[in-house]
Structures are given as C-alpha cells and as structure tokens.
mmCIF file of C-alpha atoms in Angstrom:
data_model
loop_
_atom_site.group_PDB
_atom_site.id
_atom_site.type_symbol
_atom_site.label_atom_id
_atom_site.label_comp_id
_atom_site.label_asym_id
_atom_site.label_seq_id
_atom_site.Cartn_x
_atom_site.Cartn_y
_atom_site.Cartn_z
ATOM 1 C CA UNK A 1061 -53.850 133.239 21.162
ATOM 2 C CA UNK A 1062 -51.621 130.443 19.322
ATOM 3 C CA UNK A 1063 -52.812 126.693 18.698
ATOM 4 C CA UNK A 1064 -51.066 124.684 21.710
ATOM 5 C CA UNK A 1065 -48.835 121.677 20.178
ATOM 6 C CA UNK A 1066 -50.238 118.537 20.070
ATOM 7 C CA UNK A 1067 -47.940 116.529 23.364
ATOM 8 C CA UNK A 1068 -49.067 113.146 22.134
ATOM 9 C CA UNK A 1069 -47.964 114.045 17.863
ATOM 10 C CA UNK A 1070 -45.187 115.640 19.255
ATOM 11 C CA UNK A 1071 -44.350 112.373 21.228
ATOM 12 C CA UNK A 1072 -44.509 109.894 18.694
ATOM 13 C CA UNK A 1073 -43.086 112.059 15.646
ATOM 14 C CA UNK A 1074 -39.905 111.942 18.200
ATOM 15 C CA UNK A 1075 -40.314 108.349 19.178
ATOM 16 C CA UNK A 1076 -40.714 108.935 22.524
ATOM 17 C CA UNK A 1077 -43.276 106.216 23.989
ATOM 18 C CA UNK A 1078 -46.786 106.390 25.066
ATOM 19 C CA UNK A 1079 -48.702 104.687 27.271
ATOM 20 C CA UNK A 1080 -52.713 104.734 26.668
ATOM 21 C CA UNK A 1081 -55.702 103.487 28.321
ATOM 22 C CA UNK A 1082 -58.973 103.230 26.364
ATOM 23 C CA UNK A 1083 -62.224 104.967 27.442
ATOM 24 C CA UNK A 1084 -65.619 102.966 26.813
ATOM 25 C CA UNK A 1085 -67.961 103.849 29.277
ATOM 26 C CA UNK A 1086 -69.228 107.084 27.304
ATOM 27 C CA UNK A 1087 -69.532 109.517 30.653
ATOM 28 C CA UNK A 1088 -67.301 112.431 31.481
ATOM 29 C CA UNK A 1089 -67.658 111.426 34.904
ATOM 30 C CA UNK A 1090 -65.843 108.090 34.252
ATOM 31 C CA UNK A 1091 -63.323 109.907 32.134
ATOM 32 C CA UNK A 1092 -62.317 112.270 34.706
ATOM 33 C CA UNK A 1093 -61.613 109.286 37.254
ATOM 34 C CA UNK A 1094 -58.950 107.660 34.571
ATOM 35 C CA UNK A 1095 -58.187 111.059 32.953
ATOM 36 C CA UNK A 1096 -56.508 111.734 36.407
ATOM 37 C CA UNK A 1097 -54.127 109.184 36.621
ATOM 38 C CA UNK A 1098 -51.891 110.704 34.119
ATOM 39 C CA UNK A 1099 -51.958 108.289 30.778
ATOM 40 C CA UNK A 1100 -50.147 109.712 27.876
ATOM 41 C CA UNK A 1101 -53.094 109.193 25.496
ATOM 42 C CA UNK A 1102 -56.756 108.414 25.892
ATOM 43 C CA UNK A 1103 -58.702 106.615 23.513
ATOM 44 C CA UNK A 1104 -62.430 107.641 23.545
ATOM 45 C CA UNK A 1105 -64.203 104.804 21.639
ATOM 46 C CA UNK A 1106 -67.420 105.397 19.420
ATOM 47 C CA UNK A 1107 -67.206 102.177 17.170
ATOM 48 C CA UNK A 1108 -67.783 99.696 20.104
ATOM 49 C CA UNK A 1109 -68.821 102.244 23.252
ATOM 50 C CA UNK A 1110 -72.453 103.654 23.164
ATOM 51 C CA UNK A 1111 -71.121 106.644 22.867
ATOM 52 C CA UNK A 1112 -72.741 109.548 20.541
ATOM 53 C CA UNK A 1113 -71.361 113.578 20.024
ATOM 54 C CA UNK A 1114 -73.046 114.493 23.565
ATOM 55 C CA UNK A 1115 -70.987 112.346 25.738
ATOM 56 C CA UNK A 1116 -68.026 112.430 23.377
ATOM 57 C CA UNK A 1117 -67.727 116.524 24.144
ATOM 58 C CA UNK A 1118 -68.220 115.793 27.959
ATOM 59 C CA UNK A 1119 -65.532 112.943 27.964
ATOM 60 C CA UNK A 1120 -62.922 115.728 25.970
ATOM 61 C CA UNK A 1121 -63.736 118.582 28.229
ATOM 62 C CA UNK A 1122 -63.390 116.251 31.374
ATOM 63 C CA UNK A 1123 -59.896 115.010 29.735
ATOM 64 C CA UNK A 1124 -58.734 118.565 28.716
ATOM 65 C CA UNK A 1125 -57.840 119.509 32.137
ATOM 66 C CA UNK A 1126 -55.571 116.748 33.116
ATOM 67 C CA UNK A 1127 -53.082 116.655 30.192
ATOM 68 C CA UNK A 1128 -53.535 113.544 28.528
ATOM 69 C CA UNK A 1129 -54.163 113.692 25.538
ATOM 70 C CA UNK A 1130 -57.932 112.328 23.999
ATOM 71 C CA UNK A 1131 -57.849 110.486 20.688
ATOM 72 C CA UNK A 1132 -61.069 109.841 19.253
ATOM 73 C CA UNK A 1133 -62.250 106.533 17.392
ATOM 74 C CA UNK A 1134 -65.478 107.645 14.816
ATOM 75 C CA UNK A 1135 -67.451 104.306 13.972
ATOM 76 C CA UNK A 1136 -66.546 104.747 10.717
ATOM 77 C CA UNK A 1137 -64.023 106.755 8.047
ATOM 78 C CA UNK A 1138 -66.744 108.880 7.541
ATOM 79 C CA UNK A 1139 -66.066 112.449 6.520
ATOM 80 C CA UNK A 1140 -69.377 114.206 8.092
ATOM 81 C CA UNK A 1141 -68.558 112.729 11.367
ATOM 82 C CA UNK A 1142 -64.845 113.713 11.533
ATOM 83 C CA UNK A 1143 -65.981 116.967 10.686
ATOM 84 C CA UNK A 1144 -68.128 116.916 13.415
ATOM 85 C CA UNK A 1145 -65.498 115.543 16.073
ATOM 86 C CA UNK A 1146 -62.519 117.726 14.973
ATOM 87 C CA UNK A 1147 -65.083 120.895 15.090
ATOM 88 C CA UNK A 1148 -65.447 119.661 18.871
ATOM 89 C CA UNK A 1149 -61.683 119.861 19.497
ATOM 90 C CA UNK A 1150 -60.697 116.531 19.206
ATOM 91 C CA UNK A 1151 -56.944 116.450 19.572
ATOM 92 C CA UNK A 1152 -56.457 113.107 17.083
ATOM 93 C CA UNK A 1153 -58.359 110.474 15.632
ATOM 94 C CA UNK A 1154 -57.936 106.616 15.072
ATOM 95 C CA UNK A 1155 -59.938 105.064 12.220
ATOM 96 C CA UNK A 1156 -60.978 102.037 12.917
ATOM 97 C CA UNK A 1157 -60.666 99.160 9.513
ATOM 98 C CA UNK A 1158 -58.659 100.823 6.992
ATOM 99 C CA UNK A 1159 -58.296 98.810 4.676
ATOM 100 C CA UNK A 1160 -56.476 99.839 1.696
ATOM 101 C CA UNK A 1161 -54.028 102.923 0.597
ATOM 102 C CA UNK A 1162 -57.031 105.072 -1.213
ATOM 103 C CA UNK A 1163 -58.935 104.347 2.462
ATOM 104 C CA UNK A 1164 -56.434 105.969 4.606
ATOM 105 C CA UNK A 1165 -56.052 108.867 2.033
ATOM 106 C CA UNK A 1166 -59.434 109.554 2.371
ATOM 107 C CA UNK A 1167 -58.950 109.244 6.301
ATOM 108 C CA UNK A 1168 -56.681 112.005 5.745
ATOM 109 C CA UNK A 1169 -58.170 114.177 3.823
ATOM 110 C CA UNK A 1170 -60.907 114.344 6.093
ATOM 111 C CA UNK A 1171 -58.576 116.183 8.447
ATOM 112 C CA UNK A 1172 -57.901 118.761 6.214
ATOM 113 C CA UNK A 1173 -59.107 122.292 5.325
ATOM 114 C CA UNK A 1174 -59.468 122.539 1.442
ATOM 115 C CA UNK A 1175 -57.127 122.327 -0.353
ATOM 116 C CA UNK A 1176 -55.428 119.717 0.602
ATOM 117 C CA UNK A 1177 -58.559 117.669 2.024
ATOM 118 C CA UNK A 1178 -62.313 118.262 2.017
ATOM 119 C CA UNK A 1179 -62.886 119.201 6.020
ATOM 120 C CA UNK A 1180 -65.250 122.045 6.050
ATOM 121 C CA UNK A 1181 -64.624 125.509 7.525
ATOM 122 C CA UNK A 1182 -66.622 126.336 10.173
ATOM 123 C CA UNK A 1183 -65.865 129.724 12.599
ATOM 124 C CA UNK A 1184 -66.602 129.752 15.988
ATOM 125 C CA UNK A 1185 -65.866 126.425 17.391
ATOM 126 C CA UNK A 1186 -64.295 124.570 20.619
ATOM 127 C CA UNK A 1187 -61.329 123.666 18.670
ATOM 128 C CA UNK A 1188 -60.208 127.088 17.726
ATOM 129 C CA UNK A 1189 -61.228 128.730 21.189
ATOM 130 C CA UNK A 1190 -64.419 129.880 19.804
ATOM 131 C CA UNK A 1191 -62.696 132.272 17.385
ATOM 132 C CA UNK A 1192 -59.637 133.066 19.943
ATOM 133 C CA UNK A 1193 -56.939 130.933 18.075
ATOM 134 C CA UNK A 1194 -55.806 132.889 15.645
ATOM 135 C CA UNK A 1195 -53.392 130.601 13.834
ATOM 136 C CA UNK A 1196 -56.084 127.349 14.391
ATOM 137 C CA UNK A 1197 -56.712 126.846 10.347
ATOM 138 C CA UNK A 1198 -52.983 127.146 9.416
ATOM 139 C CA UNK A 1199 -51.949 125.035 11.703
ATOM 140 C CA UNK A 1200 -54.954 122.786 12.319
ATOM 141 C CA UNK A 1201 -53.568 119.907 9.899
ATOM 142 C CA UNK A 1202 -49.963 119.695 11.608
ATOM 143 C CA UNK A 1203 -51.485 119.672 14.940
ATOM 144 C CA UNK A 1204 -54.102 116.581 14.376
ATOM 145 C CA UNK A 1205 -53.219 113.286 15.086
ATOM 146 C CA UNK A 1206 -54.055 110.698 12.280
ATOM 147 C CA UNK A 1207 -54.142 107.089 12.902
ATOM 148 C CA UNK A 1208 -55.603 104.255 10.887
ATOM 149 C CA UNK A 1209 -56.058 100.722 12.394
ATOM 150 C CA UNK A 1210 -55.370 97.515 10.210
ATOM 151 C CA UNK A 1211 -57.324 94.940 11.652
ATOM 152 C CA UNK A 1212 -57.593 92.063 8.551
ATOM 153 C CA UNK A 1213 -55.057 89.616 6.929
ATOM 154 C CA UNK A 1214 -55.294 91.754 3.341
ATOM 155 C CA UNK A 1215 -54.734 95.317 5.826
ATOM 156 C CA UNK A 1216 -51.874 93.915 7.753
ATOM 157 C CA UNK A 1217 -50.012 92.810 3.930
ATOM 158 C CA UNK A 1218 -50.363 96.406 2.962
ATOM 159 C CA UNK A 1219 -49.621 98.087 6.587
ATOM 160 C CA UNK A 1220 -46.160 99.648 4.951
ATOM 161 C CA UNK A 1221 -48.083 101.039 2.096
ATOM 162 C CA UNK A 1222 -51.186 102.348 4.538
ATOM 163 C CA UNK A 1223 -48.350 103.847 6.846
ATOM 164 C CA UNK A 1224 -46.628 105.846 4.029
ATOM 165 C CA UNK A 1225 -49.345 107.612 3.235
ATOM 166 C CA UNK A 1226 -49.101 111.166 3.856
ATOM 167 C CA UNK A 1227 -50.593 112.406 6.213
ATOM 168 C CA UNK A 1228 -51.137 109.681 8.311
ATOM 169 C CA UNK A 1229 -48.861 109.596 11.367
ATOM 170 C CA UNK A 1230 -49.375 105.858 12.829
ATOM 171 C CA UNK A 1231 -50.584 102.729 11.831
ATOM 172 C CA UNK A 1232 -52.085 100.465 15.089
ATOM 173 C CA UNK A 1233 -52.763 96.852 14.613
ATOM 174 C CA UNK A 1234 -56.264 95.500 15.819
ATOM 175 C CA UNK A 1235 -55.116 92.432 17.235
ATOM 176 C CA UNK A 1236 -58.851 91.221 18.331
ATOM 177 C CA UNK A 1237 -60.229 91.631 14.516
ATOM 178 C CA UNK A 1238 -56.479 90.253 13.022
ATOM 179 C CA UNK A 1239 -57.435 87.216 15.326
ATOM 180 C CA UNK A 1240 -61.377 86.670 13.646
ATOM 181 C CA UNK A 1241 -60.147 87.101 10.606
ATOM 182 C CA UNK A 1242 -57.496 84.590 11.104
ATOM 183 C CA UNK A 1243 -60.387 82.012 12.126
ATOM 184 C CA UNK A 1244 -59.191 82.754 15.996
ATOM 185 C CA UNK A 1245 -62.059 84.821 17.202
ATOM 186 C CA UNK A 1246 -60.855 85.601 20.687
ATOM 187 C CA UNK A 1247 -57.461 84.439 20.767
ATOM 188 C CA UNK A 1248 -55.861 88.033 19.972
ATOM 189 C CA UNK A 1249 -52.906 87.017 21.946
ATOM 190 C CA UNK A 1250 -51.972 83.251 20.389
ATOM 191 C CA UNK A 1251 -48.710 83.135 18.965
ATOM 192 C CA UNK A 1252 -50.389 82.850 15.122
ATOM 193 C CA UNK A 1253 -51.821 86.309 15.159
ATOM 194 C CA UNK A 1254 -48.491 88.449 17.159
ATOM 195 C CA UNK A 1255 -46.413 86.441 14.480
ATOM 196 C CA UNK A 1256 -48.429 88.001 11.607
ATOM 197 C CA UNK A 1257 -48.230 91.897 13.323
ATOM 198 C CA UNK A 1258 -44.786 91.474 15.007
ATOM 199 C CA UNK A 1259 -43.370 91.602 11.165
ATOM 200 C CA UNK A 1260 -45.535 94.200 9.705
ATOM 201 C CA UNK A 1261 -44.995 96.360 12.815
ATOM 202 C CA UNK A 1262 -41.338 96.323 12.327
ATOM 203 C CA UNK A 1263 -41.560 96.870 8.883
ATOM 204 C CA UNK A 1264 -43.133 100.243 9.750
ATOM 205 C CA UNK A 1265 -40.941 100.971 12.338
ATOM 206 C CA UNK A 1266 -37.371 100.314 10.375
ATOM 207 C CA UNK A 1267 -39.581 103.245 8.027
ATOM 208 C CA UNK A 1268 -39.860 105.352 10.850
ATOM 209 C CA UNK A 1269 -43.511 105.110 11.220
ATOM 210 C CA UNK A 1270 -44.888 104.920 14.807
ATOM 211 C CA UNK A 1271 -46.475 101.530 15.928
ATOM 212 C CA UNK A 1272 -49.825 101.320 17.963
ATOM 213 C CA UNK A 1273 -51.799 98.698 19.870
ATOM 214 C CA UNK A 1274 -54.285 97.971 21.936
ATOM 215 C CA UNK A 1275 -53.649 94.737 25.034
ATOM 216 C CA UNK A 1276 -54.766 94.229 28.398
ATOM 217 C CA UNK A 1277 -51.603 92.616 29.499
ATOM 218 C CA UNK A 1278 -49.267 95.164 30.783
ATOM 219 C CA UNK A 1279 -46.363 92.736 30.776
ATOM 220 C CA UNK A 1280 -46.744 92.454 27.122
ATOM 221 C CA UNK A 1281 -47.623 95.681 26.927
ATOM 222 C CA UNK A 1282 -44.223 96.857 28.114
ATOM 223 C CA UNK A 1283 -42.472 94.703 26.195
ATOM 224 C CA UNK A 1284 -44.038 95.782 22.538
ATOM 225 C CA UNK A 1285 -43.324 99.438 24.089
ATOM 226 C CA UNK A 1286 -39.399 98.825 24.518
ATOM 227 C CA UNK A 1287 -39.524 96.636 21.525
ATOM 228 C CA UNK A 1288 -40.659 100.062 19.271
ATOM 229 C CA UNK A 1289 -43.794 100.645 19.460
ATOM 230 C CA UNK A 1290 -44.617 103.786 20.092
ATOM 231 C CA UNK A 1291 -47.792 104.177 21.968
ATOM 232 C CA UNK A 1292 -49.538 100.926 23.174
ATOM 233 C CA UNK A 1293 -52.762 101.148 25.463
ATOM 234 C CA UNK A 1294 -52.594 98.681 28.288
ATOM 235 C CA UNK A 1295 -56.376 98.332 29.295
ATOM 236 C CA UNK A 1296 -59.578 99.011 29.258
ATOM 237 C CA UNK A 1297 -61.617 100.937 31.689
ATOM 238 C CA UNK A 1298 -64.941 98.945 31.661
ATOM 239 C CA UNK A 1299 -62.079 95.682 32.052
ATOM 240 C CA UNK A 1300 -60.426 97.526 35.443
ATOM 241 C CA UNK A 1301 -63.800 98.534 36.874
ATOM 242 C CA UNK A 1302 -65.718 94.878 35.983
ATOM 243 C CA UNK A 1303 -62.181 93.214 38.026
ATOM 244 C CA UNK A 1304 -62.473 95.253 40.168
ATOM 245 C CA UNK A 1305 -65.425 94.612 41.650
ATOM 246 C CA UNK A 1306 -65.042 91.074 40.622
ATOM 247 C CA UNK A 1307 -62.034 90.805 43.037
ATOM 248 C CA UNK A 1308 -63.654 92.882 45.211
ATOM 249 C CA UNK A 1309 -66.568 90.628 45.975
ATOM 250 C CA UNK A 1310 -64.315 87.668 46.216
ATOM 251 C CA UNK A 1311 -62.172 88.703 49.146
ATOM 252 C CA UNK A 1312 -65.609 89.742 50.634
ATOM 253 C CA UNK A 1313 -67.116 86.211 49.932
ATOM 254 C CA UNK A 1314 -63.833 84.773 51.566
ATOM 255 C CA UNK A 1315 -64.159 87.007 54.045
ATOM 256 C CA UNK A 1316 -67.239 86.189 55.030
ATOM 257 C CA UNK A 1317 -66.509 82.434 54.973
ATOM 258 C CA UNK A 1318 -63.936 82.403 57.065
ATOM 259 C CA UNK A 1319 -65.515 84.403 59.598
ATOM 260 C CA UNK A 1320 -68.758 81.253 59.284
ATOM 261 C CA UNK A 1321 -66.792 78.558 60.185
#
C-alpha cells in the first residue's frame, strides 16, 4: 500500500483555493455533522478547544471518511506533542504564535524523520496503516501540511521571512491576536488591523507562498479567497450551532407572541 497524497497540500502548492471551517467542540460526533458538508479543510483546534489526544483521534477518524481534509492546531510548537499528533495520522498541522524564523524552523523540523528534523520513528501507527504503508517514512515529510500562524505586530513584519522557510508551506494571519496586540482586543475586523495583514499577505503571495485566515464573515471571506488567499476558514462550529439556536428561539418567541395577542 502507497501513502495517499495529501488533497489539501496538493491544493494550495497549485493555488487552487480552499475553503475551511474550524472544529472546537472536541467530539467526533460534532465533527462528523460538519465533516459531512464537504469543506476543503478542517481545522481541529487544541490551543483554545478543550480538546486533548482522545477526542483529537475520534474527531480525525470521524473526518477521514468524508474527504476533507483535518489540520490540527497543537497548543503549542512543541515537539513531543507533534510527535504525538502526526503518529495519530494527522494530515497537517497549524502552529499557533510563531514568532520568529528559528520558531518556524523548529515547527518544521518537528515534522521530520531524522535527518532532516528530530520527529521520532515509531512502527506501527494510524498514520502509516499500522505498518501497511510501505512508502509512509519516505514520503511522510512531502505529504504533511505545515502551517505557522503570525498573530503579533513583530510576526506580521517578518511574515516573508517566516514564509520562506523551508519547509513550511503557508503562513495564516491571526487576525483576533494581530487585533490585541494592536491595543484592539476584539476588533479583528477594523480597518487598522486588515491594513497591517492585507500587505504582508500579498507580500507572501507575489513569493508564491499560500495565504491563510481565519473570519466568520463569509462575504469577506470570499473576497480574501479571490483576492489570493489560498485557504480561508469562514466559521466556526460552536459560532453556527450557538446562532443557531439563538435564531431559533427567536422566531419561536415571535411565534409565540403573535399567536398571544
């Protein structure tokens, strides 16, 4: 058995968009549900989900049948858990606050076998089949997405530099931790902070490095899409299901109203 190509690296290396949605509610259950709608890419959070390597596996194995493809955010650029998650069969993996060249070199290096990184060998594991793939360790490193977010003032100045590294294959802007770091905690979409990224972003782009972001307006969304970047989530799933039954209740309320006077 051969390792399958990676549809989401493949995507972006060509510059072919892709639309995401991100996954915070840490139950394969939950992932299934969005998982069937057909998104290009599917963020799994860790750093801000209560998600741990338990629900993480059920969330990939409830993804894995629907052909999106899962990218996982670790807490941290931490080697030992990257290990852990690319042992499991993660497809990709976005590192959340890289902040400098050396960090994103070490983000990469903890996607690879010795020795070009430091990722240690294991054998029988859910990314290789359980032994089947024969080709998994030769290929493993072309076949892993590797994606560092820049989510500071001092990050976003150095986001050329961060996307040339090798290895990494796209650079997404945080535009909610841009924003608190400009003094505008919670105004990720003012004018200030997109005119800080919207430079920076293109900067990567005219280098032919794919562009990535994360907003919950899918107006905007679309636009950054035909504008180059190259794979943009457009929402949250604890956001749809909290409006959801937020809008919900209100035309029941109304209902109900209506029907009392």
């Amino acid at each position: 058995m051969k390792m399958a190509p990676n549809a989401f690296l493949a995507a972006i290396r060509a510059g072919r968009p892709q639309i995401g949605l991100w996954i915070s509610l840490s139950h394969n259950y939950a992932a299934e549900v969005v998982a069937s709608a057909g998104y290009d890419w599917l963020l799994v959070d860790m750093e801000h989900a209560p998600s741990d390597m338990a629900t993480v596996l059920g969330q990939l194995q409830a993804i894995a049948a629907h052909g999106s493809t899962a990218i996982v955010r670790p807490p941290w650029n931490d080697a030992v858990m990257v290990k852990r998650l690319l042992d499991m069969g993660a497809p990709g993996l976005l590192f959340p606050m890289v902040q400098s060249v050396q960090e994103a070199q070490a983000a990469v290096a903890a996607c690879r076998y010795p020795p070009q990184g430091v990722r240690g060998v294991a054998g029988s594991i859910r990314a290789n089949n359980f032994g089947r793939i024969t080709d998994y360790y030769a290929r493993a490193g072309d076949e892993t997405a590797v994606l560092v977010q820049v989510e500071t003032r001092a990050a976003v100045a150095q986001a050329l530099d961060i996307g040339q590294v090798g290895g990494v294959d796209g650079v997404f802007f945080g535009p909610a931790d841009i924003a608190a770091d400009m003094g505008l905690l919670g105004k990720h979409m003012s004018q200030e902070v997109w005119d800080l990224i919207l430079p920076a972003a293109r900067k990567l782009m005219d280098a032919g490095i794919p562009v990535g972001t994360l907003v919950t307006d899918p107006a905007f969304a679309a636009k950054l899409l035909s504008d180059g970047f190259t794979f943009v989530a457009c929402g949250t799933d604890t956001n749809l299901l909290a409006k959801g039954a937020d809008a919900l209740l209100a035309q029941m309320r109304a209902a109900t109203e209506k029907e009392n006077t």
